[in-house]
XYZ file of N, CA and C in Angstrom:
573
model
N 0.845 -1.189 0.000
C 0.000 0.000 0.000
C 0.878 1.235 0.000
N 0.578 2.198 -0.864
C 1.355 3.426 -0.935
C 0.884 4.400 0.134
N 1.766 5.313 0.459
C 1.486 6.275 1.507
C 1.885 7.650 0.997
N 1.109 8.681 1.308
C 1.450 10.023 0.868
C 2.737 10.468 1.552
N 3.519 11.251 0.850
C 4.821 11.667 1.361
C 4.878 13.185 1.442
N 6.009 13.674 1.874
C 6.285 15.099 2.002
C 6.208 15.775 0.630
N 5.512 16.898 0.547
C 5.311 17.571 -0.751
C 6.600 18.150 -1.310
N 7.495 18.643 -0.442
C 8.751 19.220 -0.933
C 9.626 18.130 -1.564
N 9.767 16.998 -0.895
C 10.553 15.903 -1.458
C 9.888 15.345 -2.712
N 8.566 15.314 -2.705
C 7.847 14.853 -3.891
C 8.131 15.767 -5.067
N 8.106 17.071 -4.826
C 8.406 18.036 -5.892
C 9.824 17.831 -6.414
N 10.782 17.676 -5.514
C 12.178 17.475 -5.930
C 12.336 16.186 -6.735
N 11.691 15.121 -6.291
C 11.776 13.843 -7.015
C 11.044 13.913 -8.353
N 10.014 14.743 -8.448
C 9.254 14.824 -9.696
C 10.040 15.494 -10.815
N 11.188 16.085 -10.483
C 12.007 16.711 -11.515
C 12.699 15.685 -12.411
N 12.812 14.444 -11.949
C 13.340 13.357 -12.765
C 12.183 12.416 -13.084
N 11.859 12.242 -14.375
C 10.710 11.400 -14.722
C 10.813 10.010 -14.112
N 9.759 9.622 -13.426
C 9.691 8.311 -12.812
C 10.107 8.292 -11.350
N 10.994 9.184 -10.959
C 11.486 9.189 -9.579
C 10.390 9.605 -8.606
N 9.564 10.562 -9.000
C 8.476 11.005 -8.132
C 7.462 9.901 -7.890
N 7.140 9.180 -8.957
C 6.206 8.070 -8.810
C 6.774 7.012 -7.870
N 8.070 6.716 -8.026
C 8.687 5.724 -7.150
C 8.743 6.221 -5.710
N 8.996 7.517 -5.521
C 9.020 8.077 -4.172
C 7.656 7.940 -3.498
N 6.591 8.088 -4.283
C 5.243 7.944 -3.731
C 4.824 6.479 -3.558
N 5.641 5.549 -4.049
C 5.342 4.131 -3.878
C 4.792 3.453 -5.109
N 4.695 4.164 -6.214
C 4.198 3.588 -7.464
C 5.401 3.139 -8.298
N 5.992 2.009 -7.895
C 7.248 1.574 -8.494
C 7.091 1.097 -9.926
N 6.043 0.371 -10.241
C 5.840 -0.110 -11.612
C 5.717 1.065 -12.576
N 4.897 2.022 -12.213
C 4.695 3.195 -13.068
C 5.985 4.008 -13.174
N 6.637 4.203 -12.050
C 7.862 4.999 -12.034
C 8.982 4.382 -12.845
N 9.180 3.086 -12.689
C 10.242 2.410 -13.434
C 9.961 2.447 -14.935
N 8.706 2.247 -15.320
C 8.401 2.255 -16.754
C 8.544 3.657 -17.345
N 8.141 4.698 -16.600
C 8.296 6.069 -17.106
C 9.775 6.430 -17.210
N 10.551 6.083 -16.183
C 11.976 6.406 -16.205
C 12.689 5.649 -17.323
N 12.356 4.384 -17.502
C 12.973 3.589 -18.570
C 12.634 4.161 -19.943
N 11.381 4.517 -20.134
C 10.958 5.085 -21.413
C 11.654 6.419 -21.671
N 11.793 7.246 -20.641
C 12.448 8.548 -20.789
C 13.899 8.379 -21.238
N 14.644 7.507 -20.557
C 16.045 7.325 -20.921
C 16.204 6.563 -22.235
N 15.263 5.701 -22.558
C 15.281 5.049 -23.864
C 15.086 6.076 -24.983
N 14.160 7.009 -24.772
C 13.953 8.080 -25.761
C 15.216 8.917 -25.937
N 15.859 9.264 -24.830
C 17.087 10.059 -24.923
C 18.189 9.298 -25.649
N 18.313 8.016 -25.351
C 19.344 7.206 -25.997
C 19.076 7.056 -27.490
N 17.849 6.730 -27.843
C 17.512 6.550 -29.261
C 17.624 7.854 -30.033
N 17.250 8.952 -29.394
C 17.322 10.223 -30.108
C 18.759 10.665 -30.313
N 19.635 10.318 -29.398
C 21.030 10.701 -29.560
C 21.773 9.814 -30.536
N 21.482 8.538 -30.510
C 22.256 7.602 -31.312
C 21.619 7.261 -32.643
N 20.301 7.265 -32.715
C 19.662 6.693 -33.891
C 18.804 7.676 -34.669
N 17.934 8.383 -33.984
C 16.961 9.211 -34.691
C 16.647 10.458 -33.871
N 17.398 11.559 -34.060
C 17.226 12.767 -33.237
C 15.823 13.367 -33.182
N 14.979 13.267 -34.228
C 13.644 13.850 -34.090
C 12.796 13.240 -32.973
N 13.158 12.055 -32.471
C 12.423 11.457 -31.359
C 12.582 12.299 -30.098
N 13.598 13.156 -30.070
C 13.885 13.962 -28.892
C 12.684 14.800 -28.457
N 11.804 15.186 -29.387
C 10.664 16.021 -29.008
C 9.705 15.293 -28.073
N 9.754 13.968 -28.022
C 8.878 13.214 -27.127
C 9.356 13.240 -25.675
N 10.658 13.451 -25.459
C 11.166 13.425 -24.081
C 10.631 14.576 -23.231
N 10.508 15.822 -23.736
C 9.879 16.841 -22.884
C 8.405 16.552 -22.596
N 7.712 15.934 -23.556
C 6.313 15.572 -23.334
C 6.220 14.572 -22.181
N 7.083 13.572 -22.204
C 7.094 12.576 -21.132
C 7.519 13.203 -19.808
N 8.483 14.144 -19.848
C 8.928 14.818 -18.624
C 7.760 15.581 -18.000
N 7.051 16.369 -18.809
C 5.927 17.145 -18.280
C 4.808 16.229 -17.778
N 4.557 15.133 -18.508
C 3.540 14.185 -18.049
C 3.892 13.685 -16.655
N 5.124 13.240 -16.482
C 5.547 12.681 -15.198
C 5.496 13.746 -14.096
N 5.968 14.941 -14.396
C 5.990 16.016 -13.410
C 4.576 16.341 -12.920
N 3.660 16.543 -13.865
C 2.295 16.897 -13.465
C 1.539 15.714 -12.863
N 1.846 14.515 -13.307
C 1.197 13.331 -12.743
C 1.555 13.180 -11.268
N 2.842 13.332 -10.944
C 3.286 13.208 -9.548
C 2.677 14.312 -8.694
N 2.702 15.532 -9.200
C 2.171 16.643 -8.405
C 0.652 16.578 -8.292
N -0.002 15.923 -9.219
C -1.438 15.686 -9.097
C -1.705 14.605 -8.049
N -0.902 13.546 -8.084
C -1.088 12.456 -7.119
C -0.952 12.938 -5.681
N 0.020 13.805 -5.452
C 0.271 14.235 -4.070
C -0.821 15.170 -3.558
N -1.588 15.783 -4.458
C -2.667 16.676 -4.026
C -4.017 15.979 -3.919
N -4.074 14.707 -4.278
C -5.336 13.970 -4.175
C -5.749 13.811 -2.714
N -7.049 13.817 -2.451
C -7.495 13.478 -1.089
C -7.056 12.052 -0.748
N -6.901 11.794 0.536
C -6.365 10.501 0.974
C -7.144 9.312 0.430
N -8.466 9.376 0.445
C -9.248 8.227 -0.007
C -9.038 7.965 -1.502
N -8.912 9.022 -2.311
C -8.655 8.838 -3.743
C -7.222 8.377 -3.984
N -6.281 8.904 -3.195
C -4.878 8.527 -3.350
C -4.686 7.037 -3.109
N -5.339 6.510 -2.088
C -5.172 5.097 -1.755
C -5.877 4.184 -2.752
N -6.769 4.733 -3.570
C -7.456 3.935 -4.589
C -6.658 3.847 -5.894
N -5.628 4.705 -6.056
C -4.832 4.686 -7.287
C -4.010 3.408 -7.310
N -4.109 2.689 -8.432
C -3.404 1.419 -8.582
C -2.053 1.643 -9.233
N -1.061 0.910 -8.768
C 0.270 0.962 -9.373
C 0.287 0.027 -10.571
N 0.474 0.585 -11.761
C 0.482 -0.209 -12.981
C 1.569 0.330 -13.893
N 2.035 -0.513 -14.795
C 3.048 -0.080 -15.745
C 2.455 0.952 -16.699
N 3.323 1.781 -17.245
C 2.908 2.871 -18.128
C 2.225 2.344 -19.379
N 2.765 1.283 -19.985
C 2.203 0.705 -21.201
C 1.686 -0.706 -20.977
N 1.258 -1.025 -19.793
C 0.734 -2.347 -19.447
C 1.714 -3.444 -19.855
N 2.953 -3.261 -19.441
C 4.013 -4.216 -19.741
C 3.726 -5.556 -19.073
N 3.039 -5.525 -17.936
C 2.754 -6.776 -17.233
C 1.915 -7.719 -18.084
N 0.986 -7.171 -18.881
C 0.187 -8.019 -19.779
C 1.069 -8.609 -20.871
N 2.023 -7.824 -21.340
C 2.950 -8.311 -22.358
C 3.860 -9.394 -21.790
N 4.273 -9.216 -20.518
C 5.123 -10.221 -19.884
C 4.340 -11.514 -19.688
N 3.077 -11.388 -19.246
C 2.248 -12.579 -19.062
C 1.983 -13.280 -20.378
N 1.851 -12.521 -21.447
C 1.573 -13.084 -22.778
C 2.797 -12.943 -23.672
N 3.950 -13.361 -23.182
C 5.178 -13.183 -23.964
C 5.127 -13.953 -25.274
N 4.285 -14.979 -25.334
C 4.130 -15.707 -26.592
C 3.531 -14.812 -27.668
N 2.717 -13.847 -27.253
C 2.129 -12.899 -28.207
C 3.220 -12.122 -28.925
N 4.224 -11.689 -28.160
C 5.329 -10.939 -28.755
C 6.153 -11.825 -29.678
N 6.281 -13.090 -29.327
C 7.116 -13.988 -30.113
C 6.369 -14.662 -31.259
N 5.041 -14.615 -31.259
C 4.296 -15.237 -32.355
C 3.668 -14.200 -33.263
N 2.797 -13.372 -32.692
C 2.060 -12.418 -33.516
C 2.964 -11.322 -34.075
N 3.876 -10.808 -33.252
C 4.748 -9.715 -33.676
C 6.184 -10.186 -33.867
N 6.348 -11.440 -34.207
C 7.692 -12.010 -34.322
C 8.516 -11.320 -35.400
N 7.939 -11.154 -36.581
C 8.690 -10.535 -37.683
C 9.033 -9.083 -37.360
N 8.054 -8.335 -36.856
C 8.302 -6.934 -36.531
C 9.375 -6.810 -35.453
N 9.281 -7.644 -34.418
C 10.283 -7.625 -33.353
C 11.656 -7.987 -33.911
N 11.710 -8.990 -34.771
C 12.981 -9.412 -35.366
C 13.587 -8.302 -36.208
N 12.774 -7.671 -37.050
C 13.280 -6.593 -37.896
C 13.790 -5.421 -37.067
N 13.063 -5.075 -36.021
C 13.499 -3.961 -35.164
C 14.819 -4.280 -34.475
N 14.945 -5.498 -33.949
C 16.189 -5.879 -33.279
C 17.362 -5.937 -34.253
N 17.118 -6.470 -35.444
C 18.181 -6.525 -36.457
C 18.588 -5.115 -36.858
N 17.601 -4.240 -37.055
C 17.926 -2.872 -37.454
C 18.715 -2.147 -36.365
N 18.296 -2.284 -35.108
C 19.015 -1.618 -34.021
C 20.438 -2.150 -33.897
N 20.611 -3.458 -33.989
C 21.955 -4.027 -33.928
C 22.816 -3.571 -35.095
N 22.246 -3.579 -36.299
C 22.992 -3.137 -37.476
C 23.359 -1.660 -37.380
N 22.466 -0.846 -36.804
C 22.764 0.582 -36.661
C 23.927 0.815 -35.703
N 23.981 0.040 -34.628
C 25.091 0.186 -33.679
C 26.401 -0.266 -34.317
N 26.369 -1.398 -35.026
C 27.575 -1.871 -35.720
C 28.001 -0.843 -36.765
N 27.042 -0.300 -37.499
C 27.325 0.700 -38.531
C 28.002 1.928 -37.922
N 27.461 2.445 -36.814
C 28.033 3.631 -36.172
C 29.471 3.368 -35.736
N 29.723 2.207 -35.129
C 31.073 1.899 -34.666
C 32.038 1.704 -35.826
N 31.593 1.059 -36.898
C 32.452 0.857 -38.063
C 32.798 2.196 -38.724
N 31.824 3.076 -38.829
C 32.075 4.380 -39.442
C 33.022 5.205 -38.587
N 32.833 5.181 -37.279
C 33.758 5.903 -36.390
C 35.172 5.361 -36.506
N 35.301 4.038 -36.567
C 36.624 3.433 -36.731
C 37.253 3.863 -38.050
N 36.461 3.806 -39.123
C 36.973 4.195 -40.437
C 37.405 5.659 -40.437
N 36.570 6.514 -39.879
C 36.875 7.948 -39.902
C 38.102 8.282 -39.060
N 38.206 7.696 -37.894
C 39.307 8.064 -36.993
C 40.638 7.422 -37.364
N 40.611 6.213 -37.878
C 41.867 5.510 -38.091
C 42.166 5.265 -39.563
N 41.297 4.534 -40.233
C 41.600 4.126 -41.600
C 41.566 5.280 -42.589
N 40.663 6.214 -42.423
C 40.545 7.325 -43.369
C 41.814 8.143 -43.485
N 42.514 8.307 -42.391
C 43.759 9.084 -42.408
C 44.886 8.302 -43.071
N 44.911 6.997 -42.846
C 46.013 6.197 -43.371
C 45.814 5.788 -44.820
N 44.600 5.877 -45.325
C 44.350 5.548 -46.726
C 44.496 6.761 -47.635
N 44.915 7.878 -47.080
C 45.161 9.125 -47.818
C 43.926 9.623 -48.551
N 42.784 9.500 -47.921
C 41.559 10.067 -48.470
C 41.550 11.542 -48.104
N 41.333 12.438 -49.083
C 41.332 13.874 -48.764
C 40.315 14.203 -47.669
N 40.684 15.103 -46.785
C 39.855 15.401 -45.618
C 38.448 15.888 -45.961
N 38.256 16.801 -46.941
C 36.874 17.208 -47.249
C 36.006 16.028 -47.705
N 36.570 15.131 -48.531
C 35.808 13.978 -48.981
C 35.538 13.026 -47.819
N 36.536 12.853 -46.938
C 36.379 11.988 -45.779
C 35.300 12.537 -44.844
N 35.277 13.866 -44.636
C 34.253 14.475 -43.782
C 32.860 14.333 -44.386
N 32.762 14.517 -45.711
C 31.476 14.366 -46.382
C 30.999 12.908 -46.303
N 31.897 11.975 -46.511
C 31.567 10.562 -46.424
C 31.148 10.193 -44.999
N 31.870 10.729 -44.026
C 31.547 10.464 -42.625
C 30.171 11.029 -42.286
N 29.880 12.246 -42.740
C 28.577 12.851 -42.450
C 27.453 12.007 -43.058
N 27.626 11.589 -44.312
C 26.587 10.812 -44.981
C 26.380 9.463 -44.300
N 27.466 8.774 -44.011
C 27.334 7.461 -43.394
C 26.844 7.555 -41.956
N 27.142 8.650 -41.287
C 26.639 8.857 -39.926
C 25.117 9.022 -39.939
N 24.599 9.635 -40.988
C 23.166 9.896 -41.090
C 22.380 8.766 -41.760
N 23.039 7.775 -42.291
C 22.350 6.703 -43.023
C 21.293 5.979 -42.180
N 21.578 5.556 -40.932
C 20.514 4.899 -40.152
C 19.314 5.815 -39.900
N 19.575 7.090 -39.691
C 18.482 8.040 -39.477
C 17.643 8.179 -40.738
N 18.294 8.184 -41.890
C 17.557 8.288 -43.144
C 16.719 7.033 -43.387
N 17.244 5.867 -43.019
C 16.486 4.620 -43.177
C 15.235 4.661 -42.295
N 15.392 5.135 -41.046
C 14.234 5.242 -40.152
C 13.223 6.235 -40.718
N 13.709 7.381 -41.212
C 12.810 8.389 -41.764
C 12.047 7.850 -42.976
N 12.732 7.149 -43.858
C 12.070 6.565 -45.031
C 11.065 5.510 -44.578
N 11.427 4.724 -43.569
C 10.498 3.725 -43.033
C 9.245 4.362 -42.465
N 9.391 5.478 -41.755
C 8.239 6.187 -41.193
C 7.346 6.719 -42.320
N 7.969 7.269 -43.354
C 7.199 7.782 -44.494
C 6.434 6.642 -45.175
N 7.112 5.511 -45.411
C 6.451 4.371 -46.052
C 5.324 3.819 -45.181
N 5.533 3.783 -43.869
C 4.482 3.331 -42.963
C 3.273 4.260 -43.040
N 3.521 5.570 -43.098
C 2.426 6.529 -43.232
C 1.662 6.349 -44.529
N 2.389 6.147 -45.619
C 1.741 5.920 -46.917
C 0.918 4.635 -46.875
N 1.480 3.577 -46.279
C 0.765 2.308 -46.175
C -0.504 2.460 -45.340
N -0.423 3.200 -44.235
C -1.605 3.409 -43.395
C -2.691 4.183 -44.135
N -2.282 5.178 -44.921
C -3.253 5.941 -45.709
C -3.910 5.034 -46.744
N -3.097 4.199 -47.417
C -3.641 3.293 -48.436
C -4.610 2.289 -47.805
N -4.274 1.763 -46.634
C -5.158 0.825 -45.945
C -6.477 1.497 -45.578
N -6.401 2.737 -45.104
C -7.611 3.472 -44.723
C -8.480 3.716 -45.952
N -7.847 4.126 -47.051
C -8.606 4.361 -48.288
C -9.260 3.083 -48.774
N -8.527 1.974 -48.748
C -9.104 0.722 -49.243
C -10.223 0.233 -48.328
N -10.097 0.426 -47.010
C -11.177 0.012 -46.110
C -12.401 0.906 -46.288
N -12.192 2.196 -46.550
C -13.323 3.085 -46.819
C -13.998 2.720 -48.138
N -13.187 2.358 -49.130
C -13.720 1.965 -50.424
C -14.532 0.684 -50.292
N -14.006 -0.301 -49.563
C -14.733 -1.560 -49.374
C -16.012 -1.347 -48.577
N -15.987 -0.474 -47.592
C -17.166 -0.188 -46.795
C -18.256 0.454 -47.652
N -17.840 1.370 -48.533
C -18.837 2.039 -49.370
C -19.429 1.074 -50.405
N -18.643 0.086 -50.843
C -19.154 -0.877 -51.812
C -20.030 -1.946 -51.152
N -19.774 -2.267 -49.903
C -20.500 -3.347 -49.221
C -21.646 -2.829 -48.368
N -22.355 -1.854 -48.828
C -23.529 -1.402 -48.078
C -23.289 -0.154 -47.275
N -22.262 0.589 -47.613
C -22.036 1.848 -46.899
C -23.162 2.824 -47.114
N -23.894 2.690 -48.261
C -25.016 3.575 -48.532
C -26.133 3.380 -47.535
N -26.359 2.145 -47.125
C -27.424 1.867 -46.145
C -27.097 2.485 -44.797
N -25.806 2.426 -44.414
C -25.448 3.019 -43.125
C -25.499 4.534 -43.201
N -25.266 5.105 -44.407
C -25.368 6.554 -44.548
C -26.829 6.991 -44.367
N -27.775 6.195 -44.907
C -29.172 6.541 -44.767
C -29.640 6.446 -43.312
N -29.085 5.454 -42.590
C -29.481 5.308 -41.192
C -28.880 6.420 -40.328
N -27.744 7.000 -40.768
C -27.127 8.098 -40.020
C -27.948 9.376 -40.147
N -28.716 9.501 -41.233
C -29.452 10.758 -41.481
C -30.626 10.873 -40.635
């Protein structure tokens, strides 16, 4: 059972996403928020910088969530359940779902993340050591380094664009099928 704590310490802990929740006794929620926050920072720094805009959103969510929890009346505070941010416990209980239904997607994501890390390290090695000893002119080496450094980010960006196009096409085709399979009857009933 969680217990209300000192408001000053709660405020100080709420400055780090997840820490305030853990200070109040909501460890599942706090750990998942903190993990997600640092995962966003890591991915935005190493793989895809535009993800960085999500970290302030998560920070503000956590800050206001903690400060809202501490102002709740006691009876409402004690009714708040400690749960993971994205219901990870259901995913853990149904781990077969991740390995069967989303097996290909999970595999592709893991392969891409591993390849991106190997790519970054190989490019850094080439730029720092081999590029100088192979007598590649510095402007060309810098341009090559910049392009290869951005390649994983460009792959992610192209993937996001293709996913958006695919989602639009799926929506259009489902709307088209709905209109052909009696969508007119539902339009008349809506009027």
